[in-house]
Amino acid sequence: MDATRTPGSLVCVGLGMTLGSHLGPLARSHIEQADVVFAGLSDGIVELWLNKMHTDVRSLQPYYREGRSRMQTYRQMVDAILTEVRAGKRVCGVFYGHPGVFAWAPHKSIEIARSEGYPARMEPGISAEDCLYADLGIDPGRFGCQHFEASQLLFYQRRIDPTAYLVLWQVGLVGDQSLARFSTGPAYKQVLVDVLARDYPLGHELIIYRTATLPIQSPRIERVVLGDLPQADIGMADTVVIPPARAMQVDHEMRARLDVLDRAMSDAVRDVG
């Protein structure tokens, strides 16, 4: 890095999910003070809104191409962002939702920028997960909550706990090994159903959820049973939520062990008193 030139910097911020509603003052400040703003957003209307906040907003959407590996697309995004950082500019990457959730490019851009000596950091945003808890009335602390990218259940041997909530992301792309498609069909979702049927009955009710991205919209909350999932219309923005199918089982051995500790603690307090 040329010491005579103003060093570049990078901050990746989250715009939240719903237009105008989720943008925090810190993220807005980073956008307004940047020399260059890169936008990885989910909606063209949101991108137009962002253009009113800065005179140099560069969309990352044109890098996506049907048939091109998404990993190639992400690397091109990183190269575009870092080119401006290396040119000594204050760069702000603006991403929908949380910039670190299902977002390879922000993480990689920050990692490389830091390795080259540039100041780089991430500011959180309201994610689809946050909206999901609010819209569906789910408290992840009640039964526990597992999150998986749907294809991981097909590619790897993952352990599912049917006594907790199961949240599956990118079900519309489940089973895609090419990273070049924007959807897979019913046959791929049937493979997912076959995996899930090991732990859930086919009649178990699921929720297909999509966050509202515009204030005039309502979230998608559609209930289907597991056996009907392959025929359901599920896009890239949809998430599948599987409520618990069984009650949690008491671990009597651990409870007894804790009872012993509790009695010992009570005896120690009595002795001190």
PDB file of N, CA, C and O in Angstrom, residues 125-189:
ATOM      1  N   GLY A 125     -27.217  -5.982  10.530  1.00  0.00           N
ATOM      2  CA  GLY A 125     -28.515  -5.479  10.099  1.00  0.00           C
ATOM      3  C   GLY A 125     -29.601  -6.466  10.487  1.00  0.00           C
ATOM      4  O   GLY A 125     -29.322  -7.582  10.933  1.00  0.00           O
ATOM      5  N   ILE A 126     -30.840  -6.059  10.322  1.00  0.00           N
ATOM      6  CA  ILE A 126     -31.974  -6.940  10.626  1.00  0.00           C
ATOM      7  C   ILE A 126     -32.089  -7.977   9.507  1.00  0.00           C
ATOM      8  O   ILE A 126     -32.221  -7.629   8.332  1.00  0.00           O
ATOM      9  N   SER A 127     -32.026  -9.235   9.874  1.00  0.00           N
ATOM     10  CA  SER A 127     -32.011 -10.313   8.889  1.00  0.00           C
ATOM     11  C   SER A 127     -33.390 -10.940   8.730  1.00  0.00           C
ATOM     12  O   SER A 127     -34.316 -10.681   9.501  1.00  0.00           O
ATOM     13  N   ALA A 128     -33.509 -11.827   7.735  1.00  0.00           N
ATOM     14  CA  ALA A 128     -34.746 -12.573   7.542  1.00  0.00           C
ATOM     15  C   ALA A 128     -35.052 -13.435   8.763  1.00  0.00           C
ATOM     16  O   ALA A 128     -36.214 -13.663   9.102  1.00  0.00           O
ATOM     17  N   GLU A 129     -34.000 -13.896   9.425  1.00  0.00           N
ATOM     18  CA  GLU A 129     -34.204 -14.688  10.645  1.00  0.00           C
ATOM     19  C   GLU A 129     -34.886 -13.855  11.727  1.00  0.00           C
ATOM     20  O   GLU A 129     -35.814 -14.322  12.393  1.00  0.00           O
ATOM     21  N   ASP A 130     -34.449 -12.613  11.898  1.00  0.00           N
ATOM     22  CA  ASP A 130     -35.060 -11.736  12.894  1.00  0.00           C
ATOM     23  C   ASP A 130     -36.534 -11.516  12.577  1.00  0.00           C
ATOM     24  O   ASP A 130     -37.392 -11.553  13.476  1.00  0.00           O
ATOM     25  N   CYS A 131     -36.830 -11.282  11.297  1.00  0.00           N
ATOM     26  CA  CYS A 131     -38.220 -11.054  10.885  1.00  0.00           C
ATOM     27  C   CYS A 131     -39.060 -12.325  11.088  1.00  0.00           C
ATOM     28  O   CYS A 131     -40.233 -12.253  11.471  1.00  0.00           O
ATOM     29  N   LEU A 132     -38.447 -13.458  10.820  1.00  0.00           N
ATOM     30  CA  LEU A 132     -39.137 -14.742  10.975  1.00  0.00           C
ATOM     31  C   LEU A 132     -39.623 -14.940  12.404  1.00  0.00           C
ATOM     32  O   LEU A 132     -40.776 -15.318  12.640  1.00  0.00           O
ATOM     33  N   TYR A 133     -38.745 -14.680  13.369  1.00  0.00           N
ATOM     34  CA  TYR A 133     -39.139 -14.846  14.770  1.00  0.00           C
ATOM     35  C   TYR A 133     -40.323 -13.954  15.116  1.00  0.00           C
ATOM     36  O   TYR A 133     -41.254 -14.362  15.823  1.00  0.00           O
ATOM     37  N   ALA A 134     -40.300 -12.710  14.599  1.00  0.00           N
ATOM     38  CA  ALA A 134     -41.366 -11.769  14.916  1.00  0.00           C
ATOM     39  C   ALA A 134     -42.667 -12.138  14.215  1.00  0.00           C
ATOM     40  O   ALA A 134     -43.745 -12.143  14.831  1.00  0.00           O
ATOM     41  N   ASP A 135     -42.593 -12.465  12.920  1.00  0.00           N
ATOM     42  CA  ASP A 135     -43.802 -12.728  12.147  1.00  0.00           C
ATOM     43  C   ASP A 135     -44.477 -14.039  12.531  1.00  0.00           C
ATOM     44  O   ASP A 135     -45.707 -14.154  12.482  1.00  0.00           O
ATOM     45  N   LEU A 136     -43.687 -15.043  12.894  1.00  0.00           N
ATOM     46  CA  LEU A 136     -44.245 -16.354  13.225  1.00  0.00           C
ATOM     47  C   LEU A 136     -44.436 -16.551  14.728  1.00  0.00           C
ATOM     48  O   LEU A 136     -44.952 -17.586  15.155  1.00  0.00           O
ATOM     49  N   GLY A 137     -44.032 -15.568  15.522  1.00  0.00           N
ATOM     50  CA  GLY A 137     -44.202 -15.673  16.965  1.00  0.00           C
ATOM     51  C   GLY A 137     -43.378 -16.777  17.589  1.00  0.00           C
ATOM     52  O   GLY A 137     -43.829 -17.456  18.515  1.00  0.00           O
ATOM     53  N   ILE A 138     -42.161 -16.959  17.090  1.00  0.00           N
ATOM     54  CA  ILE A 138     -41.282 -18.027  17.584  1.00  0.00           C
ATOM     55  C   ILE A 138     -40.248 -17.449  18.541  1.00  0.00           C
ATOM     56  O   ILE A 138     -39.575 -16.467  18.207  1.00  0.00           O
ATOM     57  N   ASP A 139     -40.131 -18.060  19.700  1.00  0.00           N
ATOM     58  CA  ASP A 139     -39.048 -17.743  20.628  1.00  0.00           C
ATOM     59  C   ASP A 139     -38.036 -18.883  20.537  1.00  0.00           C
ATOM     60  O   ASP A 139     -38.315 -19.999  20.991  1.00  0.00           O
ATOM     61  N   PRO A 140     -36.855 -18.646  19.935  1.00  0.00           N
ATOM     62  CA  PRO A 140     -35.901 -19.745  19.752  1.00  0.00           C
ATOM     63  C   PRO A 140     -35.391 -20.329  21.058  1.00  0.00           C
ATOM     64  O   PRO A 140     -34.823 -21.423  21.066  1.00  0.00           O
ATOM     65  N   GLY A 141     -35.595 -19.609  22.165  1.00  0.00           N
ATOM     66  CA  GLY A 141     -35.150 -20.123  23.453  1.00  0.00           C
ATOM     67  C   GLY A 141     -36.117 -21.091  24.102  1.00  0.00           C
ATOM     68  O   GLY A 141     -35.773 -21.725  25.104  1.00  0.00           O
ATOM     69  N   ARG A 142     -37.324 -21.219  23.541  1.00  0.00           N
ATOM     70  CA  ARG A 142     -38.314 -22.085  24.186  1.00  0.00           C
ATOM     71  C   ARG A 142     -38.015 -23.563  23.959  1.00  0.00           C
ATOM     72  O   ARG A 142     -37.979 -24.354  24.900  1.00  0.00           O
ATOM     73  N   PHE A 143     -37.856 -23.946  22.705  1.00  0.00           N
ATOM     74  CA  PHE A 143     -37.564 -25.345  22.381  1.00  0.00           C
ATOM     75  C   PHE A 143     -36.190 -25.521  21.740  1.00  0.00           C
ATOM     76  O   PHE A 143     -35.761 -26.645  21.504  1.00  0.00           O
ATOM     77  N   GLY A 144     -35.526 -24.408  21.436  1.00  0.00           N
ATOM     78  CA  GLY A 144     -34.303 -24.464  20.665  1.00  0.00           C
ATOM     79  C   GLY A 144     -34.617 -24.300  19.191  1.00  0.00           C
ATOM     80  O   GLY A 144     -35.763 -24.488  18.758  1.00  0.00           O
ATOM     81  N   CYS A 145     -33.613 -23.940  18.410  1.00  0.00           N
ATOM     82  CA  CYS A 145     -33.843 -23.672  16.989  1.00  0.00           C
ATOM     83  C   CYS A 145     -32.594 -24.031  16.197  1.00  0.00           C
ATOM     84  O   CYS A 145     -31.496 -23.561  16.502  1.00  0.00           O
ATOM     85  N   GLN A 146     -32.765 -24.885  15.191  1.00  0.00           N
ATOM     86  CA  GLN A 146     -31.666 -25.289  14.323  1.00  0.00           C
ATOM     87  C   GLN A 146     -31.818 -24.604  12.974  1.00  0.00           C
ATOM     88  O   GLN A 146     -32.927 -24.473  12.467  1.00  0.00           O
ATOM     89  N   HIS A 147     -30.697 -24.192  12.400  1.00  0.00           N
ATOM     90  CA  HIS A 147     -30.721 -23.567  11.085  1.00  0.00           C
ATOM     91  C   HIS A 147     -29.765 -24.315  10.165  1.00  0.00           C
ATOM     92  O   HIS A 147     -28.607 -24.538  10.507  1.00  0.00           O
ATOM     93  N   PHE A 148     -30.265 -24.690   8.996  1.00  0.00           N
ATOM     94  CA  PHE A 148     -29.432 -25.352   8.005  1.00  0.00           C
ATOM     95  C   PHE A 148     -29.724 -24.779   6.626  1.00  0.00           C
ATOM     96  O   PHE A 148     -30.882 -24.475   6.307  1.00  0.00           O
ATOM     97  N   GLU A 149     -28.701 -24.635   5.813  1.00  0.00           N
ATOM     98  CA  GLU A 149     -28.911 -24.453   4.390  1.00  0.00           C
ATOM     99  C   GLU A 149     -29.424 -25.797   3.885  1.00  0.00           C
ATOM    100  O   GLU A 149     -28.816 -26.834   4.152  1.00  0.00           O
ATOM    101  N   ALA A 150     -30.543 -25.796   3.178  1.00  0.00           N
ATOM    102  CA  ALA A 150     -31.258 -27.044   2.898  1.00  0.00           C
ATOM    103  C   ALA A 150     -30.382 -28.097   2.222  1.00  0.00           C
ATOM    104  O   ALA A 150     -30.468 -29.290   2.548  1.00  0.00           O
ATOM    105  N   SER A 151     -29.540 -27.692   1.289  1.00  0.00           N
ATOM    106  CA  SER A 151     -28.724 -28.670   0.566  1.00  0.00           C
ATOM    107  C   SER A 151     -27.741 -29.394   1.471  1.00  0.00           C
ATOM    108  O   SER A 151     -27.321 -30.524   1.160  1.00  0.00           O
ATOM    109  N   GLN A 152     -27.369 -28.783   2.598  1.00  0.00           N
ATOM    110  CA  GLN A 152     -26.448 -29.459   3.514  1.00  0.00           C
ATOM    111  C   GLN A 152     -27.040 -30.758   4.050  1.00  0.00           C
ATOM    112  O   GLN A 152     -26.303 -31.689   4.373  1.00  0.00           O
ATOM    113  N   LEU A 153     -28.372 -30.809   4.140  1.00  0.00           N
ATOM    114  CA  LEU A 153     -29.002 -32.041   4.622  1.00  0.00           C
ATOM    115  C   LEU A 153     -28.885 -33.164   3.605  1.00  0.00           C
ATOM    116  O   LEU A 153     -29.017 -34.343   3.953  1.00  0.00           O
ATOM    117  N   LEU A 154     -28.645 -32.806   2.339  1.00  0.00           N
ATOM    118  CA  LEU A 154     -28.478 -33.815   1.290  1.00  0.00           C
ATOM    119  C   LEU A 154     -27.009 -34.142   1.044  1.00  0.00           C
ATOM    120  O   LEU A 154     -26.669 -35.290   0.767  1.00  0.00           O
ATOM    121  N   PHE A 155     -26.162 -33.149   1.156  1.00  0.00           N
ATOM    122  CA  PHE A 155     -24.747 -33.336   0.845  1.00  0.00           C
ATOM    123  C   PHE A 155     -23.956 -33.955   1.991  1.00  0.00           C
ATOM    124  O   PHE A 155     -22.929 -34.586   1.778  1.00  0.00           O
ATOM    125  N   TYR A 156     -24.419 -33.742   3.223  1.00  0.00           N
ATOM    126  CA  TYR A 156     -23.664 -34.165   4.404  1.00  0.00           C
ATOM    127  C   TYR A 156     -24.566 -34.917   5.375  1.00  0.00           C
ATOM    128  O   TYR A 156     -25.791 -34.823   5.304  1.00  0.00           O
ATOM    129  N   GLN A 157     -23.957 -35.625   6.273  1.00  0.00           N
ATOM    130  CA  GLN A 157     -24.702 -36.338   7.310  1.00  0.00           C
ATOM    131  C   GLN A 157     -24.881 -35.404   8.497  1.00  0.00           C
ATOM    132  O   GLN A 157     -24.003 -35.291   9.351  1.00  0.00           O
ATOM    133  N   ARG A 158     -26.014 -34.712   8.545  1.00  0.00           N
ATOM    134  CA  ARG A 158     -26.303 -33.778   9.613  1.00  0.00           C
ATOM    135  C   ARG A 158     -27.278 -34.412  10.591  1.00  0.00           C
ATOM    136  O   ARG A 158     -28.123 -35.235  10.218  1.00  0.00           O
ATOM    137  N   ARG A 159     -27.193 -34.001  11.838  1.00  0.00           N
ATOM    138  CA  ARG A 159     -28.066 -34.544  12.871  1.00  0.00           C
ATOM    139  C   ARG A 159     -29.194 -33.558  13.151  1.00  0.00           C
ATOM    140  O   ARG A 159     -28.951 -32.401  13.490  1.00  0.00           O
ATOM    141  N   ILE A 160     -30.432 -33.997  13.018  1.00  0.00           N
ATOM    142  CA  ILE A 160     -31.611 -33.169  13.245  1.00  0.00           C
ATOM    143  C   ILE A 160     -32.229 -33.532  14.588  1.00  0.00           C
ATOM    144  O   ILE A 160     -32.343 -34.712  14.935  1.00  0.00           O
ATOM    145  N   ASP A 161     -32.638 -32.527  15.342  1.00  0.00           N
ATOM    146  CA  ASP A 161     -33.341 -32.728  16.598  1.00  0.00           C
ATOM    147  C   ASP A 161     -34.803 -32.338  16.386  1.00  0.00           C
ATOM    148  O   ASP A 161     -35.134 -31.157  16.345  1.00  0.00           O
ATOM    149  N   PRO A 162     -35.710 -33.316  16.249  1.00  0.00           N
ATOM    150  CA  PRO A 162     -37.119 -32.996  15.969  1.00  0.00           C
ATOM    151  C   PRO A 162     -37.884 -32.439  17.166  1.00  0.00           C
ATOM    152  O   PRO A 162     -39.073 -32.153  17.045  1.00  0.00           O
ATOM    153  N   THR A 163     -37.219 -32.272  18.317  1.00  0.00           N
ATOM    154  CA  THR A 163     -37.880 -31.630  19.451  1.00  0.00           C
ATOM    155  C   THR A 163     -37.685 -30.115  19.424  1.00  0.00           C
ATOM    156  O   THR A 163     -38.236 -29.407  20.269  1.00  0.00           O
ATOM    157  N   ALA A 164     -36.900 -29.622  18.483  1.00  0.00           N
ATOM    158  CA  ALA A 164     -36.640 -28.190  18.333  1.00  0.00           C
ATOM    159  C   ALA A 164     -37.196 -27.708  16.997  1.00  0.00           C
ATOM    160  O   ALA A 164     -37.577 -28.505  16.133  1.00  0.00           O
ATOM    161  N   TYR A 165     -37.263 -26.399  16.821  1.00  0.00           N
ATOM    162  CA  TYR A 165     -37.610 -25.842  15.515  1.00  0.00           C
ATOM    163  C   TYR A 165     -36.471 -26.135  14.538  1.00  0.00           C
ATOM    164  O   TYR A 165     -35.290 -26.114  14.898  1.00  0.00           O
ATOM    165  N   LEU A 166     -36.832 -26.398  13.296  1.00  0.00           N
ATOM    166  CA  LEU A 166     -35.855 -26.582  12.227  1.00  0.00           C
ATOM    167  C   LEU A 166     -36.148 -25.547  11.148  1.00  0.00           C
ATOM    168  O   LEU A 166     -37.257 -25.509  10.600  1.00  0.00           O
ATOM    169  N   VAL A 167     -35.178 -24.692  10.853  1.00  0.00           N
ATOM    170  CA  VAL A 167     -35.330 -23.652   9.835  1.00  0.00           C
ATOM    171  C   VAL A 167     -34.418 -24.002   8.661  1.00  0.00           C
ATOM    172  O   VAL A 167     -33.206 -24.149   8.824  1.00  0.00           O
ATOM    173  N   LEU A 168     -35.025 -24.156   7.494  1.00  0.00           N
ATOM    174  CA  LEU A 168     -34.284 -24.543   6.293  1.00  0.00           C
ATOM    175  C   LEU A 168     -34.257 -23.377   5.312  1.00  0.00           C
ATOM    176  O   LEU A 168     -35.302 -22.885   4.887  1.00  0.00           O
ATOM    177  N   TRP A 169     -33.046 -22.972   4.941  1.00  0.00           N
ATOM    178  CA  TRP A 169     -32.841 -21.845   4.051  1.00  0.00           C
ATOM    179  C   TRP A 169     -32.560 -22.336   2.643  1.00  0.00           C
ATOM    180  O   TRP A 169     -31.949 -23.379   2.443  1.00  0.00           O
ATOM    181  N   GLN A 170     -32.994 -21.560   1.673  1.00  0.00           N
ATOM    182  CA  GLN A 170     -32.724 -21.822   0.253  1.00  0.00           C
ATOM    183  C   GLN A 170     -33.246 -23.180  -0.199  1.00  0.00           C
ATOM    184  O   GLN A 170     -32.582 -23.894  -0.964  1.00  0.00           O
ATOM    185  N   VAL A 171     -34.445 -23.506   0.245  1.00  0.00           N
ATOM    186  CA  VAL A 171     -35.078 -24.757  -0.177  1.00  0.00           C
ATOM    187  C   VAL A 171     -35.355 -24.729  -1.679  1.00  0.00           C
ATOM    188  O   VAL A 171     -35.344 -25.770  -2.341  1.00  0.00           O
ATOM    189  N   GLY A 172     -35.601 -23.556  -2.242  1.00  0.00           N
ATOM    190  CA  GLY A 172     -35.844 -23.456  -3.681  1.00  0.00           C
ATOM    191  C   GLY A 172     -34.664 -23.890  -4.524  1.00  0.00           C
ATOM    192  O   GLY A 172     -34.820 -24.193  -5.707  1.00  0.00           O
ATOM    193  N   LEU A 173     -33.479 -23.946  -3.920  1.00  0.00           N
ATOM    194  CA  LEU A 173     -32.261 -24.369  -4.613  1.00  0.00           C
ATOM    195  C   LEU A 173     -31.748 -25.722  -4.126  1.00  0.00           C
ATOM    196  O   LEU A 173     -30.637 -26.122  -4.470  1.00  0.00           O
ATOM    197  N   VAL A 174     -32.549 -26.417  -3.329  1.00  0.00           N
ATOM    198  CA  VAL A 174     -32.056 -27.619  -2.663  1.00  0.00           C
ATOM    199  C   VAL A 174     -31.522 -28.631  -3.679  1.00  0.00           C
ATOM    200  O   VAL A 174     -32.119 -28.884  -4.721  1.00  0.00           O
ATOM    201  N   GLY A 175     -30.355 -29.168  -3.366  1.00  0.00           N
ATOM    202  CA  GLY A 175     -29.758 -30.203  -4.194  1.00  0.00           C
ATOM    203  C   GLY A 175     -28.930 -29.713  -5.357  1.00  0.00           C
ATOM    204  O   GLY A 175     -28.331 -30.525  -6.079  1.00  0.00           O
ATOM    205  N   ASP A 176     -28.841 -28.407  -5.553  1.00  0.00           N
ATOM    206  CA  ASP A 176     -28.060 -27.870  -6.671  1.00  0.00           C
ATOM    207  C   ASP A 176     -26.570 -27.988  -6.368  1.00  0.00           C
ATOM    208  O   ASP A 176     -26.055 -27.324  -5.471  1.00  0.00           O
ATOM    209  N   GLN A 177     -25.892 -28.832  -7.125  1.00  0.00           N
ATOM    210  CA  GLN A 177     -24.456 -29.014  -6.932  1.00  0.00           C
ATOM    211  C   GLN A 177     -23.629 -28.129  -7.857  1.00  0.00           C
ATOM    212  O   GLN A 177     -22.418 -28.000  -7.680  1.00  0.00           O
ATOM    213  N   SER A 178     -24.279 -27.499  -8.826  1.00  0.00           N
ATOM    214  CA  SER A 178     -23.552 -26.713  -9.821  1.00  0.00           C
ATOM    215  C   SER A 178     -23.277 -25.290  -9.357  1.00  0.00           C
ATOM    216  O   SER A 178     -22.384 -24.623  -9.890  1.00  0.00           O
ATOM    217  N   LEU A 179     -24.068 -24.790  -8.396  1.00  0.00           N
ATOM    218  CA  LEU A 179     -24.029 -23.385  -7.964  1.00  0.00           C
ATOM    219  C   LEU A 179     -24.322 -22.442  -9.126  1.00  0.00           C
ATOM    220  O   LEU A 179     -23.964 -21.263  -9.094  1.00  0.00           O
ATOM    221  N   ALA A 180     -24.993 -22.949 -10.155  1.00  0.00           N
ATOM    222  CA  ALA A 180     -25.246 -22.137 -11.345  1.00  0.00           C
ATOM    223  C   ALA A 180     -26.730 -21.986 -11.649  1.00  0.00           C
ATOM    224  O   ALA A 180     -27.091 -21.309 -12.603  1.00  0.00           O
ATOM    225  N   ARG A 181     -27.591 -22.615 -10.842  1.00  0.00           N
ATOM    226  CA  ARG A 181     -29.029 -22.520 -11.097  1.00  0.00           C
ATOM    227  C   ARG A 181     -29.686 -21.615 -10.065  1.00  0.00           C
ATOM    228  O   ARG A 181     -29.170 -21.413  -8.967  1.00  0.00           O
ATOM    229  N   PHE A 182     -30.844 -21.093 -10.433  1.00  0.00           N
ATOM    230  CA  PHE A 182     -31.608 -20.247  -9.526  1.00  0.00           C
ATOM    231  C   PHE A 182     -32.798 -20.994  -8.927  1.00  0.00           C
ATOM    232  O   PHE A 182     -33.537 -20.435  -8.119  1.00  0.00           O
ATOM    233  N   SER A 183     -33.002 -22.245  -9.331  1.00  0.00           N
ATOM    234  CA  SER A 183     -34.074 -23.061  -8.750  1.00  0.00           C
ATOM    235  C   SER A 183     -33.843 -24.512  -9.125  1.00  0.00           C
ATOM    236  O   SER A 183     -33.158 -24.817 -10.110  1.00  0.00           O
ATOM    237  N   THR A 184     -34.396 -25.407  -8.311  1.00  0.00           N
ATOM    238  CA  THR A 184     -34.442 -26.826  -8.645  1.00  0.00           C
ATOM    239  C   THR A 184     -35.900 -27.269  -8.546  1.00  0.00           C
ATOM    240  O   THR A 184     -36.706 -26.614  -7.899  1.00  0.00           O
ATOM    241  N   GLY A 185     -36.209 -28.374  -9.162  1.00  0.00           N
ATOM    242  CA  GLY A 185     -37.604 -28.774  -9.287  1.00  0.00           C
ATOM    243  C   GLY A 185     -38.112 -29.703  -8.208  1.00  0.00           C
ATOM    244  O   GLY A 185     -37.414 -29.999  -7.226  1.00  0.00           O
ATOM    245  N   PRO A 186     -39.354 -30.195  -8.392  1.00  0.00           N
ATOM    246  CA  PRO A 186     -39.993 -31.061  -7.396  1.00  0.00           C
ATOM    247  C   PRO A 186     -39.196 -32.318  -7.063  1.00  0.00           C
ATOM    248  O   PRO A 186     -39.208 -32.778  -5.915  1.00  0.00           O
ATOM    249  N   ALA A 187     -38.501 -32.885  -8.036  1.00  0.00           N
ATOM    250  CA  ALA A 187     -37.741 -34.115  -7.784  1.00  0.00           C
ATOM    251  C   ALA A 187     -36.648 -33.880  -6.746  1.00  0.00           C
ATOM    252  O   ALA A 187     -36.368 -34.757  -5.907  1.00  0.00           O
ATOM    253  N   TYR A 188     -36.043 -32.708  -6.776  1.00  0.00           N
ATOM    254  CA  TYR A 188     -35.000 -32.382  -5.796  1.00  0.00           C
ATOM    255  C   TYR A 188     -35.616 -32.167  -4.410  1.00  0.00           C
ATOM    256  O   TYR A 188     -35.052 -32.596  -3.395  1.00  0.00           O
ATOM    257  N   LYS A 189     -36.773 -31.500  -4.388  1.00  0.00           N
ATOM    258  CA  LYS A 189     -37.440 -31.298  -3.090  1.00  0.00           C
ATOM    259  C   LYS A 189     -37.938 -32.629  -2.524  1.00  0.00           C
ATOM    260  O   LYS A 189     -38.016 -32.794  -1.304  1.00  0.00           O
TER     261      LYS A 189
END
